[in-house]
Tab-separated table of C-alpha atoms in Angstrom:
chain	number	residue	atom	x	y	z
A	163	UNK	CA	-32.968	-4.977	21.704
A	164	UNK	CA	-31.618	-1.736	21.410
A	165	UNK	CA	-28.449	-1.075	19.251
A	166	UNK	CA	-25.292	0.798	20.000
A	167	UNK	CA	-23.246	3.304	18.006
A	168	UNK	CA	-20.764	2.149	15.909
A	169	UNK	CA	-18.194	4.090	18.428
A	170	UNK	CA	-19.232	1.472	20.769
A	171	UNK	CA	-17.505	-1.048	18.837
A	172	UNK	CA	-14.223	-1.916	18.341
A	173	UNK	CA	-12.866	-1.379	14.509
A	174	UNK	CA	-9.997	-1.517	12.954
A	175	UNK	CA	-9.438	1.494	11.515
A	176	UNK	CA	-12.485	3.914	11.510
A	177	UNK	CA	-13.196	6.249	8.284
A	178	UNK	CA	-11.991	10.034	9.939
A	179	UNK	CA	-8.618	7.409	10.209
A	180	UNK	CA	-9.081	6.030	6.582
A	181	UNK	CA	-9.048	9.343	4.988
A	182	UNK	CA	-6.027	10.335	7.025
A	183	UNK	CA	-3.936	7.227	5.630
A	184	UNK	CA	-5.247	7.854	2.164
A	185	UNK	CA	-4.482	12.041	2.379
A	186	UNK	CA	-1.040	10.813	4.066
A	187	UNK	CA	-0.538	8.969	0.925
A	188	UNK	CA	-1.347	11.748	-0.952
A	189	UNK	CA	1.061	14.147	0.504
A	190	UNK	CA	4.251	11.860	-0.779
A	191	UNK	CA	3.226	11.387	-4.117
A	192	UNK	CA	2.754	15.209	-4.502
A	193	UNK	CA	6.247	15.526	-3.266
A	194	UNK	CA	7.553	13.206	-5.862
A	195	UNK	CA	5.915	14.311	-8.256
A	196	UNK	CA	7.167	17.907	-7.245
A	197	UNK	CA	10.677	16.266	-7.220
A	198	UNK	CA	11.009	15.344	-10.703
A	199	UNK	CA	12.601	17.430	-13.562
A	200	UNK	CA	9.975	18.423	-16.038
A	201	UNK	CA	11.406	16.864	-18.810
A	202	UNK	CA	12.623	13.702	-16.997
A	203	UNK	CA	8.736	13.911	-15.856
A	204	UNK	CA	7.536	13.120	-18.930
A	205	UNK	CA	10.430	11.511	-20.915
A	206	UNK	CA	12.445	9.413	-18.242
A	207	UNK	CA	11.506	5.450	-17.962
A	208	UNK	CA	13.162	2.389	-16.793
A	209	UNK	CA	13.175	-1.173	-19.105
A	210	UNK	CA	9.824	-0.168	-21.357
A	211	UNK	CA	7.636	1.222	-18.385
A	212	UNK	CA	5.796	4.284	-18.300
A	213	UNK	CA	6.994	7.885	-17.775
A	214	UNK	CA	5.642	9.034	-13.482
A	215	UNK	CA	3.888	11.174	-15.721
A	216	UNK	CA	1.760	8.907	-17.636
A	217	UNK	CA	1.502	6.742	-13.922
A	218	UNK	CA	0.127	10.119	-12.587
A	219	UNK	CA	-2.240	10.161	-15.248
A	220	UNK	CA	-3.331	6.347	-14.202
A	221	UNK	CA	-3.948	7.726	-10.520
A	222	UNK	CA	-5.890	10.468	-11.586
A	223	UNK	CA	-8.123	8.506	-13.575
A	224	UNK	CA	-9.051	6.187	-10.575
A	225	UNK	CA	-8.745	8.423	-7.044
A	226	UNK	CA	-10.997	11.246	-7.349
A	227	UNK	CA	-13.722	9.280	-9.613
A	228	UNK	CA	-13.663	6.669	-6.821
A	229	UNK	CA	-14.445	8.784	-4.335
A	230	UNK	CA	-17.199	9.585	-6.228
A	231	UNK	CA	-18.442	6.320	-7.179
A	232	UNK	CA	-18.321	5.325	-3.405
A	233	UNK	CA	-20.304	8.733	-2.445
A	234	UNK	CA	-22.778	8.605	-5.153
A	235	UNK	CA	-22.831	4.993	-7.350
A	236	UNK	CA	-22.052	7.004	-10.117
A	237	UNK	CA	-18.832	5.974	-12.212
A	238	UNK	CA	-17.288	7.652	-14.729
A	239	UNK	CA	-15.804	5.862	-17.458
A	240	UNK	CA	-11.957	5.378	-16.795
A	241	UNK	CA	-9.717	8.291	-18.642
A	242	UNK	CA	-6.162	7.982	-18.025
A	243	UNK	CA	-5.473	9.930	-21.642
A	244	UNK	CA	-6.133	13.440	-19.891
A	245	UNK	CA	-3.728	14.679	-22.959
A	246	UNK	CA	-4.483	17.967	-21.586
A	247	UNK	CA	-2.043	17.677	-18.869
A	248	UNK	CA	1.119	18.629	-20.167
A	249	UNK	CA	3.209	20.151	-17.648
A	250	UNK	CA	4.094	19.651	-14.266
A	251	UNK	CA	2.618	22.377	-13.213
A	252	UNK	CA	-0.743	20.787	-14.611
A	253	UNK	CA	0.046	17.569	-13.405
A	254	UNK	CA	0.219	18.921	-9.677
A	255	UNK	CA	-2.816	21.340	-10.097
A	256	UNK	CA	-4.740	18.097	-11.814
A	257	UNK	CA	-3.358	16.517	-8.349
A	258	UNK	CA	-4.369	18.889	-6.163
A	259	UNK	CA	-8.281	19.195	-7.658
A	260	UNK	CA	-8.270	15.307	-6.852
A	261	UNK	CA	-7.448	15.656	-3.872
A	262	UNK	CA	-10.667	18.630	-3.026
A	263	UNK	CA	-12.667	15.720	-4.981
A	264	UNK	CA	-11.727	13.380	-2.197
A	265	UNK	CA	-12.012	15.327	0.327
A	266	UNK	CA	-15.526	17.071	-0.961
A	267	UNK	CA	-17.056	13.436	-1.307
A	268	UNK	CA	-15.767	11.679	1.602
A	269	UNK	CA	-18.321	12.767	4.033
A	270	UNK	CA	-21.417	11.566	1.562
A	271	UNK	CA	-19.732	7.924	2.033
A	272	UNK	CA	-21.415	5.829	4.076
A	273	UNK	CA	-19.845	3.194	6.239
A	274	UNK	CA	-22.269	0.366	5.093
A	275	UNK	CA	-20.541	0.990	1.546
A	276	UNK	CA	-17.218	0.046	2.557
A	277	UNK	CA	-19.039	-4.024	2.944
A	278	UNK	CA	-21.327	-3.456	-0.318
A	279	UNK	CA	-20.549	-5.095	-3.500
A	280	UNK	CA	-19.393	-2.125	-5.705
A	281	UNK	CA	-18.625	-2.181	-9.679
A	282	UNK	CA	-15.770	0.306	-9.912
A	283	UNK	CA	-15.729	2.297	-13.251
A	284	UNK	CA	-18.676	-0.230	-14.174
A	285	UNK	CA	-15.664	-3.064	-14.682
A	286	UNK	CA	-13.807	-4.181	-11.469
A	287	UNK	CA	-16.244	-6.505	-9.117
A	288	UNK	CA	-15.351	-5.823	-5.298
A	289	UNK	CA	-16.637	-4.080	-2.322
A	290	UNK	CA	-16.171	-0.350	-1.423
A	291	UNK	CA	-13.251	-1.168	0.576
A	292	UNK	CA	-11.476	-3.487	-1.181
A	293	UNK	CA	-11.674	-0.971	-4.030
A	294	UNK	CA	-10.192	2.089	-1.916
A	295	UNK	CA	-7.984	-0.296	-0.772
A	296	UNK	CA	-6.743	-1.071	-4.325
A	297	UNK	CA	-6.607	2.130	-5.152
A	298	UNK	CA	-4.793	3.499	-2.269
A	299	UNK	CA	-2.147	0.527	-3.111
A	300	UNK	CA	-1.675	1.042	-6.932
A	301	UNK	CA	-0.927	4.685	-5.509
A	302	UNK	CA	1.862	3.597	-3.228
A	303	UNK	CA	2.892	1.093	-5.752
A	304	UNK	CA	3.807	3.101	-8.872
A	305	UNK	CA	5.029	6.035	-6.684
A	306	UNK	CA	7.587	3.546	-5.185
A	307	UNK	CA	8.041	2.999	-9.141
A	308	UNK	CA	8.423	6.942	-9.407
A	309	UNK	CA	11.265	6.629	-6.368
A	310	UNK	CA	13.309	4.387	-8.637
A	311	UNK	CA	13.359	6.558	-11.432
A	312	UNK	CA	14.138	9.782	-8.478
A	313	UNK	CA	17.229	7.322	-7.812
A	314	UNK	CA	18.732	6.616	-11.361
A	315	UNK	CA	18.558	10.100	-11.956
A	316	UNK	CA	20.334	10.978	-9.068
A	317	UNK	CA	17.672	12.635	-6.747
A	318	UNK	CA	16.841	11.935	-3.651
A	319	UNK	CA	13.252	11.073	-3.511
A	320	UNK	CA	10.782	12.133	-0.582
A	321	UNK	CA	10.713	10.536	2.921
A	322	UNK	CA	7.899	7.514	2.546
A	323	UNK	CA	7.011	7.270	5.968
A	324	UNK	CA	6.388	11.173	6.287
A	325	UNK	CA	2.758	11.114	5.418
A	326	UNK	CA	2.174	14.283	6.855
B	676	UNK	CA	-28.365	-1.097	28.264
B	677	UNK	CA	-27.282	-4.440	25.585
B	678	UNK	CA	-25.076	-4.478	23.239
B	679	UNK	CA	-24.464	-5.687	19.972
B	680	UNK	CA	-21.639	-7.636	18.623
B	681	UNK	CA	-19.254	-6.339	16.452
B	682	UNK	CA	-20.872	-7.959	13.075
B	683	UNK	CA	-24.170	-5.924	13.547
B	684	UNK	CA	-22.137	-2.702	13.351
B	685	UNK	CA	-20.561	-1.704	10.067
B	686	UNK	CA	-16.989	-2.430	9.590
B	687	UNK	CA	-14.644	-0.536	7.026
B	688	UNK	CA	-12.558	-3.793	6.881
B	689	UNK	CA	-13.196	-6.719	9.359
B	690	UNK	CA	-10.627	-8.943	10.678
B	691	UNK	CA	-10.847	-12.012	8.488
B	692	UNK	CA	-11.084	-9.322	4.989
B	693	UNK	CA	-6.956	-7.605	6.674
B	694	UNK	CA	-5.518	-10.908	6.883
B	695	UNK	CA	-6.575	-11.941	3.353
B	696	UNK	CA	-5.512	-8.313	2.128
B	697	UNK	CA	-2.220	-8.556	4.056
B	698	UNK	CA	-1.872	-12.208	2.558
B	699	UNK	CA	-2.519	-11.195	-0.984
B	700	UNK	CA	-0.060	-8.577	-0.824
B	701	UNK	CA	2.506	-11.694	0.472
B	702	UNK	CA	1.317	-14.061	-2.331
B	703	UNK	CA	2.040	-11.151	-4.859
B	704	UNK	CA	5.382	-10.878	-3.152
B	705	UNK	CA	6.708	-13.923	-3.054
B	706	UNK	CA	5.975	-14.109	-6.830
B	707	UNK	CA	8.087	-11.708	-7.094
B	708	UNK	CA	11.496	-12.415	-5.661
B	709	UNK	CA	10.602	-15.979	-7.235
B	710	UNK	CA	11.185	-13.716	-10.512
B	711	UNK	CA	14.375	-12.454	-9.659
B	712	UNK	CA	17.514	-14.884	-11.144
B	713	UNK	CA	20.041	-15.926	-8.168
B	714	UNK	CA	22.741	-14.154	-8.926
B	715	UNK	CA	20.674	-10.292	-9.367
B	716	UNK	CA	18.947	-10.573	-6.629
B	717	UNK	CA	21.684	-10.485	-4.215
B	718	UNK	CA	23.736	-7.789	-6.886
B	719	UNK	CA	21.225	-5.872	-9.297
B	720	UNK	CA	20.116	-2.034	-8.205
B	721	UNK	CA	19.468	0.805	-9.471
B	722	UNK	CA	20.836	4.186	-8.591
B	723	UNK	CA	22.530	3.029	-5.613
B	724	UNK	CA	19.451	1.505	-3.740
B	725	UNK	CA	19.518	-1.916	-1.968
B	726	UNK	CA	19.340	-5.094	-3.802
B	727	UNK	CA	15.936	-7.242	-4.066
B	728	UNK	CA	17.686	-9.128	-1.028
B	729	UNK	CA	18.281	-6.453	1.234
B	730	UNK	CA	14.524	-5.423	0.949
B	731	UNK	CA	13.525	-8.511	1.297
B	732	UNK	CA	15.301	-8.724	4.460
B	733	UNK	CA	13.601	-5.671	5.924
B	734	UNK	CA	10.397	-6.910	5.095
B	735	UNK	CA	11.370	-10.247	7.449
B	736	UNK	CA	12.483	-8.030	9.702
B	737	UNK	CA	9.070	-6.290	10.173
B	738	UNK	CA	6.280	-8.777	9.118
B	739	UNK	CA	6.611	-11.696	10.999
B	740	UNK	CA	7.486	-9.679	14.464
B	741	UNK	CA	4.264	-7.041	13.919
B	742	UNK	CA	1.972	-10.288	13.880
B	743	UNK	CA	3.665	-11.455	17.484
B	744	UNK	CA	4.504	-7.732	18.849
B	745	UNK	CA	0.398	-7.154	18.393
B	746	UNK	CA	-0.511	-10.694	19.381
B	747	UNK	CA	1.464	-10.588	22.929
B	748	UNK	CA	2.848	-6.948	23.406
B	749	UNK	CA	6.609	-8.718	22.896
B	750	UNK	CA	8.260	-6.854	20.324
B	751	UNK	CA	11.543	-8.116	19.016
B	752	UNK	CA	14.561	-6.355	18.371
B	753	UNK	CA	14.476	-5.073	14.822
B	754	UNK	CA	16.715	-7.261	12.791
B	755	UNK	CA	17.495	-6.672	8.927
B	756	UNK	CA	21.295	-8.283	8.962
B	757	UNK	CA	20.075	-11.775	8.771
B	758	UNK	CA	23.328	-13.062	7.229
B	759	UNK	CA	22.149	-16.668	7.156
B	760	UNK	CA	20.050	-15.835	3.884
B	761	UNK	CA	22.290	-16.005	1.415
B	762	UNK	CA	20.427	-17.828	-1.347
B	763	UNK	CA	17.357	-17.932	-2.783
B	764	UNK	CA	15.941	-21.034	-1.364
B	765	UNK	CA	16.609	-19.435	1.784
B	766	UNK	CA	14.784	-16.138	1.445
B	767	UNK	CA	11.636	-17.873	-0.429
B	768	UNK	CA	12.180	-20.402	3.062
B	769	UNK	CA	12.512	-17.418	5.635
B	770	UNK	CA	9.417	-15.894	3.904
B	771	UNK	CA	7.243	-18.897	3.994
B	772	UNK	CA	7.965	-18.786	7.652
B	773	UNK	CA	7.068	-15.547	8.295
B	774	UNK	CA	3.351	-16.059	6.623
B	775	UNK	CA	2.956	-18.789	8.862
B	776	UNK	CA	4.130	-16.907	11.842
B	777	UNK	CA	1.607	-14.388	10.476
B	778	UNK	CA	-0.938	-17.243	10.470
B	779	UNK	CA	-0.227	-18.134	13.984
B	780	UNK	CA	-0.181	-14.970	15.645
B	781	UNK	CA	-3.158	-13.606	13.997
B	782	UNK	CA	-6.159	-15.033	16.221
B	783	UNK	CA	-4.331	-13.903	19.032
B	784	UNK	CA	-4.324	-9.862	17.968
B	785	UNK	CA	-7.374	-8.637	19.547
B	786	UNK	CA	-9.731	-6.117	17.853
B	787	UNK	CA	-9.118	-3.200	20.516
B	788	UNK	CA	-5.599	-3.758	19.993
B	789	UNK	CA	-5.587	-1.878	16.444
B	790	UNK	CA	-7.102	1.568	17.944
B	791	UNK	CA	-4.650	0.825	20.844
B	792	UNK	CA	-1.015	2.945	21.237
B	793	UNK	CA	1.664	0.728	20.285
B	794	UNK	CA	5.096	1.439	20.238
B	795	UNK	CA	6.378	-0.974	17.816
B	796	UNK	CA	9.849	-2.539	18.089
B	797	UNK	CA	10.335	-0.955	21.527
B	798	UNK	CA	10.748	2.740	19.396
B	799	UNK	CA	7.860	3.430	16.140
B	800	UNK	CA	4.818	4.988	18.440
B	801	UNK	CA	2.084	4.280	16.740
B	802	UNK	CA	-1.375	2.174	16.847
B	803	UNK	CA	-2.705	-1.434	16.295
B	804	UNK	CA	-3.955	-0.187	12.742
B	805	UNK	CA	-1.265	2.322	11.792
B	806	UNK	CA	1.775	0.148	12.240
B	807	UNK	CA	0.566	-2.772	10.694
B	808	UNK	CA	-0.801	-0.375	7.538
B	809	UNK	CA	2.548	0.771	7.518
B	810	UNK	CA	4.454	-2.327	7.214
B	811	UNK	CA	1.896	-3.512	4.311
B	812	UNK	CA	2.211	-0.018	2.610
B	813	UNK	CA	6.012	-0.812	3.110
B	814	UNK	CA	5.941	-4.075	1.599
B	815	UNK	CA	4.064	-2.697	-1.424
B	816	UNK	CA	6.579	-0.286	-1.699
B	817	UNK	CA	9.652	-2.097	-2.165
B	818	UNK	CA	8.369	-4.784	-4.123
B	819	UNK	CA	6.763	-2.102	-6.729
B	820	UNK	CA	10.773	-1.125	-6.450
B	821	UNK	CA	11.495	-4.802	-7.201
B	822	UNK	CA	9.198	-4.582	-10.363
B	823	UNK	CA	11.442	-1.884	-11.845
B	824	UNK	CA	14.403	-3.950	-11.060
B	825	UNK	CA	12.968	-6.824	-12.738
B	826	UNK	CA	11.702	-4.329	-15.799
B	827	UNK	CA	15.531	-3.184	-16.087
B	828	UNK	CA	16.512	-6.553	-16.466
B	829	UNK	CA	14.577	-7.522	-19.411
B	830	UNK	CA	11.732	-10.115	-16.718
B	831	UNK	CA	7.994	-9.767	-16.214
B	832	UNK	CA	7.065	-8.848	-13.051
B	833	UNK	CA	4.017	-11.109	-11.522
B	834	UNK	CA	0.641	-9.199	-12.022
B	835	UNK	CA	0.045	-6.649	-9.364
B	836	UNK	CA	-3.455	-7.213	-8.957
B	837	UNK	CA	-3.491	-10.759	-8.737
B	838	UNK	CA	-3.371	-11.164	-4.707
B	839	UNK	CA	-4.863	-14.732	-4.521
């Protein structure tokens, strides 16, 4: 029986459209990041949570490294301390290297890894997708937290559905 | 020539895997505006956003009529008044509803239909995938927003990663 290419088949979303979406997503949290005051940055929080800063840090410690993981099995061990960063302007350079991460590994993922089990950061149990898709969520879910904190100060934050 | 069905050809994320993802998200939802006392959920914000309610409200507004407007190519008008829900009850009630709207509908959504153009609510051009990402990614979005609220108000939000 012979087989077809996968672009013979219908799928949901296909990975050139997957790395869009995730970029997209990208794109706004640079902006809010690039929105906050540096000191609010790093001082400003809302009933006991974390600084955007410190969530920043969380997101850097799991999007590049995943794309990784997914390209090559190899996880690093999860470092959200990065005490390096101490600026804004390090925080959106840190950003922008994760991003070329993404981007340089994405091709070297294959699409049969997306439906494999995968051990993220040699912890979290799932498969390759429902890891990115985690990951890509916590994103959107503590920048929405970062929007808040835009809000109370008094800034308007970025437009959420420009992913662009 | 033959072809192969769709299981023989790797998927990113197959049918079945969205509609537990989009369904965790809801579970994780829910949990939260159970969280939220009466009486701040129709008058707590922050910064002069829109109460847990009013978000809530879009959300109806959006999740329910995706699953149809995908499902039969009838999209409803977009409605976020809903003035009937004016309690609690009635918002956990309305949402209930809309997962098993969700439930109905989702058989009937074909698998070309999320590469296909759809214009959703007669006016957000878009595709199958991309507008029902969106309205997830928008649901994440103002819950996280809803975490902060119930952070600010001295309550423990539900745990974000526990969409089952």
């Amino acid at each position: 029986m012979e087989t077809t290419t996968s672009s013979t088949t219908a799928q949901i979303i296909d990975k050139d459209q997957l790395l869009t979406h995730w970029l997209g997503h990208r794109k706004v949290t640079r902006r809010t990041l690039e929105a906050f005051p540096e000191k609010d940055l790093f001082e400003f929080s809302i009933g006991g949570m974390r600084t955007f800063a410190q969530l920043t840090k969380e997101l850097l410690a799991m999007d590049g490294p995943t794309a990784k993981g997914l390209a090559t099995d190899e996880w690093e061990a999860f470092d959200e301390e990065k005490t390096e960063l101490t600026t804004k302007a390090a925080l959106l350079s840190a950003y922008d290297d994760a991003t070329s991460t993404i981007e340089k590994y994405w091709k070297a993922i294959t699409m049969e890894k997306f439906q494999e089990k995968v051990v993220a950061f040699g912890q979290y149990e799932g498969t390759g997708y429902s890891t990115l898709f985690y990951i890509i969520d916590n994103e959107t879910h503590h920048r929405a937290q970062g929007f808040v904190y835009l809000r109370a100060l008094g800034i308007t934050p970025p437009n959420f559905w420009e992913q662009y």
